[in-house]
PDB file of C-alpha atoms in Angstrom:
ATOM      1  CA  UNK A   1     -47.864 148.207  13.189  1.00  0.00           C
ATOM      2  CA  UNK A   2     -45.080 148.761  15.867  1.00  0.00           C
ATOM      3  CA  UNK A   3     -44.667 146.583  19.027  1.00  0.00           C
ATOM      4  CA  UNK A   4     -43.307 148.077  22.219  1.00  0.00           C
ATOM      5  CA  UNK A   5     -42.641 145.762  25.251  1.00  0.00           C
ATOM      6  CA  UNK A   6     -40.189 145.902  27.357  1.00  0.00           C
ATOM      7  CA  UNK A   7     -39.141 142.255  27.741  1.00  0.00           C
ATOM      8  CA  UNK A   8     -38.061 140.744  31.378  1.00  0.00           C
ATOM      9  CA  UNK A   9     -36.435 137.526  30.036  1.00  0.00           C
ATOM     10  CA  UNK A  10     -34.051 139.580  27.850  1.00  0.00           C
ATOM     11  CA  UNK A  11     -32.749 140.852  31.508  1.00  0.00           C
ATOM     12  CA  UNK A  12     -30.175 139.594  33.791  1.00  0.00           C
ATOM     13  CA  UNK A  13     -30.414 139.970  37.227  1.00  0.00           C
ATOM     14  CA  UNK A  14     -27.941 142.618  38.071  1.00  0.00           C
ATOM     15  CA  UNK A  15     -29.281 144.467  34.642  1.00  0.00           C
ATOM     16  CA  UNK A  16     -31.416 147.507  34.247  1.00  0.00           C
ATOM     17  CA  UNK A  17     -34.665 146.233  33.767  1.00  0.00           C
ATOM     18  CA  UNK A  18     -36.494 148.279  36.284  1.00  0.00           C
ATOM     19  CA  UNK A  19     -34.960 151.838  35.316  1.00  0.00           C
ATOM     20  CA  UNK A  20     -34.751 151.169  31.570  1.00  0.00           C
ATOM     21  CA  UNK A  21     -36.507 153.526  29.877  1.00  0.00           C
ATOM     22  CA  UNK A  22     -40.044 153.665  29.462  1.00  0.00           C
ATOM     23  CA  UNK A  23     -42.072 156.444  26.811  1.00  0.00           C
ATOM     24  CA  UNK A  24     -45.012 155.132  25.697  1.00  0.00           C
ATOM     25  CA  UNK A  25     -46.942 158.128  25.018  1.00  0.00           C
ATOM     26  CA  UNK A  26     -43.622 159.551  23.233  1.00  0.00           C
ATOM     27  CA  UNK A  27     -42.925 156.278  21.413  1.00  0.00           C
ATOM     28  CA  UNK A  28     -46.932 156.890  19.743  1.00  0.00           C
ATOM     29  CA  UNK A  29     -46.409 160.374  19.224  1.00  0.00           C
ATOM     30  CA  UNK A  30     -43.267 159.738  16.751  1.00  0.00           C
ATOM     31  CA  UNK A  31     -44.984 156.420  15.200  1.00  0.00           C
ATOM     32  CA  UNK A  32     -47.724 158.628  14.452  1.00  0.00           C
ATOM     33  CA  UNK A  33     -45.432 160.786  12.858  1.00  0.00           C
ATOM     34  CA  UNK A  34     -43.768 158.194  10.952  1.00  0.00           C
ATOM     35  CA  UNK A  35     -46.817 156.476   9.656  1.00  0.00           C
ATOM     36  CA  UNK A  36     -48.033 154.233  12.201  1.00  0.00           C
ATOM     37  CA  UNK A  37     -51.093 152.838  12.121  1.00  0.00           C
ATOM     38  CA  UNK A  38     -51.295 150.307  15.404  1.00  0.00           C
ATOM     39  CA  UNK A  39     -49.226 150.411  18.434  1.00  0.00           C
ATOM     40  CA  UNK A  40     -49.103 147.041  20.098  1.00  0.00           C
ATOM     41  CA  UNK A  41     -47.885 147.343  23.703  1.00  0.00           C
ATOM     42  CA  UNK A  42     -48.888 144.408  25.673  1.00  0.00           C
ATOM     43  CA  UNK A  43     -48.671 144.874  29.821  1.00  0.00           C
ATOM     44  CA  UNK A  44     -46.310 142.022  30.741  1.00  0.00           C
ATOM     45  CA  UNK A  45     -49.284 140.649  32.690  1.00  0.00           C
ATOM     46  CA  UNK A  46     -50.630 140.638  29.376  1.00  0.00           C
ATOM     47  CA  UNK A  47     -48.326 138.807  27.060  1.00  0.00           C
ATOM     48  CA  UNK A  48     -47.086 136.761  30.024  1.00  0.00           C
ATOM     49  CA  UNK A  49     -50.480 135.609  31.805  1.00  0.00           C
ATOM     50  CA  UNK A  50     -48.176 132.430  33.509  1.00  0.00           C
ATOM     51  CA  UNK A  51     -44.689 132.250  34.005  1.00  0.00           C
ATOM     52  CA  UNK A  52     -43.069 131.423  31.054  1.00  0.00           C
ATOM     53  CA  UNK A  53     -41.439 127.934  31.335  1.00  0.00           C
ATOM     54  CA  UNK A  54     -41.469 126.965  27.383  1.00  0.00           C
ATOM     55  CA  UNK A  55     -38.626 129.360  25.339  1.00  0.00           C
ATOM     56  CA  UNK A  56     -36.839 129.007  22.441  1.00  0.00           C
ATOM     57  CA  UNK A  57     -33.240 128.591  22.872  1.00  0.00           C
ATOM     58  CA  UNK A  58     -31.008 129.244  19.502  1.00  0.00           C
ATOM     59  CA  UNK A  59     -28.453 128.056  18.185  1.00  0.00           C
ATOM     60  CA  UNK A  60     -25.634 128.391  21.320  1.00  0.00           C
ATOM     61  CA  UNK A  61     -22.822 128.585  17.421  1.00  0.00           C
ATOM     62  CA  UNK A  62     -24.393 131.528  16.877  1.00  0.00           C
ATOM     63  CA  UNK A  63     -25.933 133.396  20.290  1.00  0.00           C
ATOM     64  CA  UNK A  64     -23.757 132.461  22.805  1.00  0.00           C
ATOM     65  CA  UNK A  65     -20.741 134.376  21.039  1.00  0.00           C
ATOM     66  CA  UNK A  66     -20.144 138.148  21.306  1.00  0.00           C
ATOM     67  CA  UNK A  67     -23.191 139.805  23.362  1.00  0.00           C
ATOM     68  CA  UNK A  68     -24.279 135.910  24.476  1.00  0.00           C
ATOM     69  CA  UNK A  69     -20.469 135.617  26.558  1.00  0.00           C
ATOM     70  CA  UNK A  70     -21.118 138.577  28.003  1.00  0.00           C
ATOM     71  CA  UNK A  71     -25.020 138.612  28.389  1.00  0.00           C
ATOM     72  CA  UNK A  72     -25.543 135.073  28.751  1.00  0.00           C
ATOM     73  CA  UNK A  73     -29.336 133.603  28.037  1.00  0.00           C
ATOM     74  CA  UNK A  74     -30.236 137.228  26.635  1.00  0.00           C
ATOM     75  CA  UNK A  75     -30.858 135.464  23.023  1.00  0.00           C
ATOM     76  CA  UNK A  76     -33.019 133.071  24.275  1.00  0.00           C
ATOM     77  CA  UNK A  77     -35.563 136.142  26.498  1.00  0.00           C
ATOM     78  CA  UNK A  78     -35.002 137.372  22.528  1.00  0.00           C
ATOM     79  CA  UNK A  79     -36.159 134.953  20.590  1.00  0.00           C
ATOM     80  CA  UNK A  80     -39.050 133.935  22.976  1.00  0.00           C
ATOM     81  CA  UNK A  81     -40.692 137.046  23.230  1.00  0.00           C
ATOM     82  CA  UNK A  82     -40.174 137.557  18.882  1.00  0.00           C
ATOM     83  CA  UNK A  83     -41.715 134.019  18.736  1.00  0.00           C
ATOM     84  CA  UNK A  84     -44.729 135.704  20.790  1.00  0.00           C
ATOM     85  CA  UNK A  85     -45.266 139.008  19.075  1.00  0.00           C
ATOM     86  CA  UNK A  86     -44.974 137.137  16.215  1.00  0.00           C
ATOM     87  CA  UNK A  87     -47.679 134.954  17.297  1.00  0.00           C
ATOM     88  CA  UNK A  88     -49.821 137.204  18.625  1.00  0.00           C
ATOM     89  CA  UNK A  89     -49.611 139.731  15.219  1.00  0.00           C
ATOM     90  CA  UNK A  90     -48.839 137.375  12.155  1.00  0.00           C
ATOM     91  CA  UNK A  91     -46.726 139.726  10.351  1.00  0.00           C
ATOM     92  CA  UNK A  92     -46.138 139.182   6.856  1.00  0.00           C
ATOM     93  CA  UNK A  93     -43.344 141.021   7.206  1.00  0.00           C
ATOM     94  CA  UNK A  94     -41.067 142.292  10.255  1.00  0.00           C
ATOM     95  CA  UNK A  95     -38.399 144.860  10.734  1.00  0.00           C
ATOM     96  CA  UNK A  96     -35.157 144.531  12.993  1.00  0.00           C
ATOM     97  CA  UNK A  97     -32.787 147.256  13.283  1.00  0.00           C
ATOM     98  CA  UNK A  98     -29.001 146.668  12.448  1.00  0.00           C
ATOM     99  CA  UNK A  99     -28.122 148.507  15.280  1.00  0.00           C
ATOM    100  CA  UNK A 100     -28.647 145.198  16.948  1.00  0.00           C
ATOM    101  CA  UNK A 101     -26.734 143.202  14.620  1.00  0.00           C
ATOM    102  CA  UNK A 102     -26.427 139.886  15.958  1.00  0.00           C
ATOM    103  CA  UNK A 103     -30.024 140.040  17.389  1.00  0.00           C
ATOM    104  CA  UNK A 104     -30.942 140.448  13.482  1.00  0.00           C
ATOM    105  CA  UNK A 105     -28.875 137.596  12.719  1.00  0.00           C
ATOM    106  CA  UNK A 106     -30.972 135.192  15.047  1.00  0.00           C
ATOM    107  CA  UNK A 107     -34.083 136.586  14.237  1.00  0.00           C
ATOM    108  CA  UNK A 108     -33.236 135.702  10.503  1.00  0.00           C
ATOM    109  CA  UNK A 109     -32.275 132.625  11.076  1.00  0.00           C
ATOM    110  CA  UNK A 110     -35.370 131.646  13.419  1.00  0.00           C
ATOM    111  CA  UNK A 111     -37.832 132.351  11.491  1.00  0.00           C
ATOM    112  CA  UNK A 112     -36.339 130.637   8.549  1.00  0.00           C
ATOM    113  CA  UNK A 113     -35.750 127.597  10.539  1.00  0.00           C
ATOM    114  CA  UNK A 114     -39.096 127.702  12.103  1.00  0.00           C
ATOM    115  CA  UNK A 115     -40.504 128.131   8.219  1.00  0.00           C
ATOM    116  CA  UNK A 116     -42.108 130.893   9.773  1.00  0.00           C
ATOM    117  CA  UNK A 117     -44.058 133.075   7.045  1.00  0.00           C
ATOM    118  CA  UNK A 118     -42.475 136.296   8.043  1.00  0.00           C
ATOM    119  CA  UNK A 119     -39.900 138.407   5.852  1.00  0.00           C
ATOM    120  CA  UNK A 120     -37.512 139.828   7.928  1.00  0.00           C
ATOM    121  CA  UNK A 121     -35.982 143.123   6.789  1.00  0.00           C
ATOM    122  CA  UNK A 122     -33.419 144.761   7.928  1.00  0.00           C
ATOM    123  CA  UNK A 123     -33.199 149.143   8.942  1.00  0.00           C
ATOM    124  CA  UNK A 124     -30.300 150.977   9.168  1.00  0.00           C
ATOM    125  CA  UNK A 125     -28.992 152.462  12.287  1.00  0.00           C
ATOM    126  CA  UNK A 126     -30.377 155.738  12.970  1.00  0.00           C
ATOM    127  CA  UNK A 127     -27.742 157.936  14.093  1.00  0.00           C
ATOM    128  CA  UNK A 128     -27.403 161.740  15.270  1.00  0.00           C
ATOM    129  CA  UNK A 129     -25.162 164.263  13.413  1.00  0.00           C
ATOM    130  CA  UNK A 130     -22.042 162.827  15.614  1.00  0.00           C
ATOM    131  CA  UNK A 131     -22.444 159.630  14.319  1.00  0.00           C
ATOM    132  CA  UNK A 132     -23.449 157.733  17.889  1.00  0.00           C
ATOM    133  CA  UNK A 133     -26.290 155.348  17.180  1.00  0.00           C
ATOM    134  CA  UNK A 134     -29.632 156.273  18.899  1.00  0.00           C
ATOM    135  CA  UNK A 135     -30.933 153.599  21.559  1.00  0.00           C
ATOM    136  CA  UNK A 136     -32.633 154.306  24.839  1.00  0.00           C
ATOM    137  CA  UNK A 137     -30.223 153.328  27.234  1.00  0.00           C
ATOM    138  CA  UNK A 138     -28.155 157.358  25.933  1.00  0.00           C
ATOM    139  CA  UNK A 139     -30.495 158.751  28.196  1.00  0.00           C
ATOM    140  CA  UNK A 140     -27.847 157.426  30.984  1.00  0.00           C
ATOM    141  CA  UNK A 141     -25.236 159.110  29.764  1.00  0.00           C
ATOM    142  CA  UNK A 142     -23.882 162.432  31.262  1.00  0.00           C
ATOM    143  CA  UNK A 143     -22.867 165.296  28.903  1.00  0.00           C
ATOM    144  CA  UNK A 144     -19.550 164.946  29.062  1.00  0.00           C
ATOM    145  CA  UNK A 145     -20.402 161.071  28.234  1.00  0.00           C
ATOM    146  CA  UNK A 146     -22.452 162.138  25.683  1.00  0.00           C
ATOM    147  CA  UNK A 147     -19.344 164.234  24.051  1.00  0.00           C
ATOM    148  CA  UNK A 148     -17.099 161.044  23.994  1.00  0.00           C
ATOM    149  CA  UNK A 149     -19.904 158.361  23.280  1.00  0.00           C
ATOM    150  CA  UNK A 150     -19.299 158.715  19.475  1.00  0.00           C
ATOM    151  CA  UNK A 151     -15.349 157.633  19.602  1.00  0.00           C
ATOM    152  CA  UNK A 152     -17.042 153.834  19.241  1.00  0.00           C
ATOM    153  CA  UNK A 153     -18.410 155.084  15.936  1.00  0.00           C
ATOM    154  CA  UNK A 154     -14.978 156.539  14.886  1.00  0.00           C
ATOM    155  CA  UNK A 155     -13.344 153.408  16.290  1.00  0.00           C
ATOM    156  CA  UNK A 156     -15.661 151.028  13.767  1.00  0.00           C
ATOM    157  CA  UNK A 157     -15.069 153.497  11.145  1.00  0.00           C
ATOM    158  CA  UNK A 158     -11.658 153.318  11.590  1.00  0.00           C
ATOM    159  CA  UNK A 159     -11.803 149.130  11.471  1.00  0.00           C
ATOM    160  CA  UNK A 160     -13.815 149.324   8.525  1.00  0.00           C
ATOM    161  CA  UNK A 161     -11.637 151.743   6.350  1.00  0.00           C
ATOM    162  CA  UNK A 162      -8.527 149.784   7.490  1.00  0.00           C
ATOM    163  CA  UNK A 163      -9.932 146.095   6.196  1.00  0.00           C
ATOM    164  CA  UNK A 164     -11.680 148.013   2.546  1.00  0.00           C
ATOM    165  CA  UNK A 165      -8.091 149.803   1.843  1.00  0.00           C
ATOM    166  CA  UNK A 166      -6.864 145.573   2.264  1.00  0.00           C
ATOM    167  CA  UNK A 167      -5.611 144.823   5.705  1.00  0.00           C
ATOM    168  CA  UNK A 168      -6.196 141.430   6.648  1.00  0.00           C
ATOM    169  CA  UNK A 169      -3.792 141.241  10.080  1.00  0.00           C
ATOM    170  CA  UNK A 170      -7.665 141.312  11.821  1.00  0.00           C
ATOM    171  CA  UNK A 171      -6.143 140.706  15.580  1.00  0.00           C
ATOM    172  CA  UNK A 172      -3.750 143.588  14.744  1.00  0.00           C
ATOM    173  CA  UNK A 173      -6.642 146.229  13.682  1.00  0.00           C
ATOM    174  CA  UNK A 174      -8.840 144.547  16.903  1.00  0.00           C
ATOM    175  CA  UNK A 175      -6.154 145.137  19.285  1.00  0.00           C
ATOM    176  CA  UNK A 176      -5.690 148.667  18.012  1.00  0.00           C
ATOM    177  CA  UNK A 177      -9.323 149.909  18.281  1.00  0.00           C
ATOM    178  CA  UNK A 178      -9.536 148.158  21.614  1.00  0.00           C
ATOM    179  CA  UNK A 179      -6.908 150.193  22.779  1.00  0.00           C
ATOM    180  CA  UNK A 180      -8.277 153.602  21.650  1.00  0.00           C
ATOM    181  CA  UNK A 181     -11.334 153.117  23.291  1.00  0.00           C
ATOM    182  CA  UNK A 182      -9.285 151.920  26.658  1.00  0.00           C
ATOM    183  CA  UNK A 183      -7.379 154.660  26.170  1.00  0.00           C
ATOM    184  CA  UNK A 184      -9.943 157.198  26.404  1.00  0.00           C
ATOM    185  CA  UNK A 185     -11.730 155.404  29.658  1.00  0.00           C
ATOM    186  CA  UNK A 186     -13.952 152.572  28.288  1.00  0.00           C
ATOM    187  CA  UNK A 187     -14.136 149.213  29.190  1.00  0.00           C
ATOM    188  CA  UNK A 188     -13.923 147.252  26.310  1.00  0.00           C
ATOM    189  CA  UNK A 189     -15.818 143.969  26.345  1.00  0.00           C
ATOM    190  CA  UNK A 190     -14.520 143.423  22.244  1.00  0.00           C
ATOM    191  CA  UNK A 191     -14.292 145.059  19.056  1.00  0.00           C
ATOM    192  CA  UNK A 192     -14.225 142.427  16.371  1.00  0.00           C
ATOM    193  CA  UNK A 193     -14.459 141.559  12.706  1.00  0.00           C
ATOM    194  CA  UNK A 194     -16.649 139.006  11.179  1.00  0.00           C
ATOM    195  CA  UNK A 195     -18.614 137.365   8.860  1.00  0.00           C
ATOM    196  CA  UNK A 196     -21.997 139.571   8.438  1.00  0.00           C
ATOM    197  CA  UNK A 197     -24.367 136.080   8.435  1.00  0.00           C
ATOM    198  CA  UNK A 198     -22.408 133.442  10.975  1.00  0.00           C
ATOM    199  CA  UNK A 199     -20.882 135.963  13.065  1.00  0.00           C
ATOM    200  CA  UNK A 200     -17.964 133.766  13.037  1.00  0.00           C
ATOM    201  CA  UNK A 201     -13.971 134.400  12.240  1.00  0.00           C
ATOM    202  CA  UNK A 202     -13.463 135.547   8.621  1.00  0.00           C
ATOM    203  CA  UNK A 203     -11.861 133.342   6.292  1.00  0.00           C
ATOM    204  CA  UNK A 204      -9.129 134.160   3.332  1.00  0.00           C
ATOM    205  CA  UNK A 205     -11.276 135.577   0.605  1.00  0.00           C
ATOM    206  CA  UNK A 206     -14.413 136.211   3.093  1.00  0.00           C
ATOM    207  CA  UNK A 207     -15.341 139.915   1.769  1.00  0.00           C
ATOM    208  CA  UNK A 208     -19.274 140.451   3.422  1.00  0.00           C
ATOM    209  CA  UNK A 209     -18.014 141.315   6.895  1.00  0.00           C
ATOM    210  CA  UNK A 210     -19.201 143.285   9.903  1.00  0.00           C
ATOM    211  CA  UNK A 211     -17.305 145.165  12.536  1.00  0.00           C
ATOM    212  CA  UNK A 212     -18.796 145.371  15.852  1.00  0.00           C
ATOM    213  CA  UNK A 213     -18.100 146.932  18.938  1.00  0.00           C
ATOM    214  CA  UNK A 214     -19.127 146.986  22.911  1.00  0.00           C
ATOM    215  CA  UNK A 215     -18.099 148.656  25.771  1.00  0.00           C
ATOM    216  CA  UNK A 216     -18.695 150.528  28.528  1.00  0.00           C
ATOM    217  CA  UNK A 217     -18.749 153.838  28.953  1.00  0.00           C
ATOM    218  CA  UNK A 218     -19.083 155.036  32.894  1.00  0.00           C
ATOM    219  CA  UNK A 219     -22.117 152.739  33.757  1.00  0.00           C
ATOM    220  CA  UNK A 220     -23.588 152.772  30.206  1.00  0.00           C
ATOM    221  CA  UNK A 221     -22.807 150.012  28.244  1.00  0.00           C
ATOM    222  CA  UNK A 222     -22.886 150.994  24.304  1.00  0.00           C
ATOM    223  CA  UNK A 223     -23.262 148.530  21.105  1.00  0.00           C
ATOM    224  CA  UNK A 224     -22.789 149.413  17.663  1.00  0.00           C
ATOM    225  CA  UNK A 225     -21.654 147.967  13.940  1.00  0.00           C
ATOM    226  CA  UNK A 226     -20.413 148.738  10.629  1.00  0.00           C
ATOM    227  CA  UNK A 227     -20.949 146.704   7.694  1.00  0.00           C
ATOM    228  CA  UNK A 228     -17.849 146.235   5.335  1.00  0.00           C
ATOM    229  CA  UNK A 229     -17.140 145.260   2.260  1.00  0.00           C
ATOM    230  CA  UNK A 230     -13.930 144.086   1.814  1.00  0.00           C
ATOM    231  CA  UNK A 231     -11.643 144.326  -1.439  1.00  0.00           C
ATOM    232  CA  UNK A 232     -11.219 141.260  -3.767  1.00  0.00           C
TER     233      UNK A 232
END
């Protein structure tokens, strides 16, 4: 089974809720493909019969960092609406993308707090032959956009070889990718390094890390990650 639902409380007010992309009859047509059995796409009237005054707000440590400074409440639209679907299916077990790393990382740690009977497992990022992660919101970009969208890619990659050949200088190696990117016309909001699981600062010895990226690109705003494993 598959959920698709386009989720208002994961939207700001100035954000693209009412243009974001919307292929139902597409999204069926490749989860048939892929093996799908049950599409469950709720109407927001649907899976929001009354306004909804009771969320779930997480753990402001972990969500209001990174993508919660710069997209502030969007964790808490997140973890209301997996709370529901949740709910509403009773999933043994669940599957969040990496793509949306720190989204994962909140899922993971709700349900486990909630004792909530769910596995959550994690897919890697589907990517095209350039290396730029799929997600819905490329359909935004031009084509000369879509030529220079994949530098974020090469920027992570670029982070990640640096701290596995042993750099630890992680402000030097942030402020360097940050500057590519500006370089080249994004606006960066950060390019970081840290701990895959707390999303916080690494630590001398810390070797599970994660490098993630966002910025802007025109009017498109872009996300992505690379896991790294970092020498002893």
């Amino acid at each position: 089974m598959a959920s698709v639902f386009v989720n208002r409380l994961q939207f700001l007010p100035h954000e693209d809720f009412d243009r974001y992309p919307r292929t139902l009859e597409r999204d069926c047509e490749l989860l048939a493909s892929a093996g799908c059995d049950i599409v469950f796409a709720p109407s927001e009237a649907e899976l929001y019969p009354h306004p909804q005054t009771f969320k779930l707000v997480p753990d402001p440590e972990l969500a209001d960092i990174l993508e919660g400074e710069f997209r502030p409440g969007f964790f808490t639209g997140v973890c209301t609406v997996v709370m529901k679907l949740m709910s509403c299916v009773q999933p043994r077990v669940a599957v969040f993308g990496k793509k949306d790393y720190q989204q994962l990382m909140i899922v993971r740690a709700m349900t486990e707090q909630f004792a909530l009977p769910c596995d959550i497992i994690a897919a890697e990022t589907v990517r095209d032959a350039d290396g730029l992660a799929l997600s819905s919101r490329n359909r935004y970009l031009s084509a000369a956009e879509l030529r220079e969208a994949p530098r974020l890619y090469r920027v992570l990659n670029d982070v990640k070889s640096k701290v596995e050949q042993g750099e630890r200088n992680f402000e030097a190696i942030e402020f360097d990718a940050d500057a590519e990117l500006a370089r080249h016309g994004w606006r960066v909001d950060y390019v970081v390094v840290r701990r895959r699981e707390t999303l916080t600062a690494p630590e001398r010895g810390d070797r599970e890390l994660v490098a993630l990226g966002a910025a802007k690109l025109g009017n498109t705003r872009l996300i992505d990650n690379l896991e790294i494993t970092a020498p002893r």
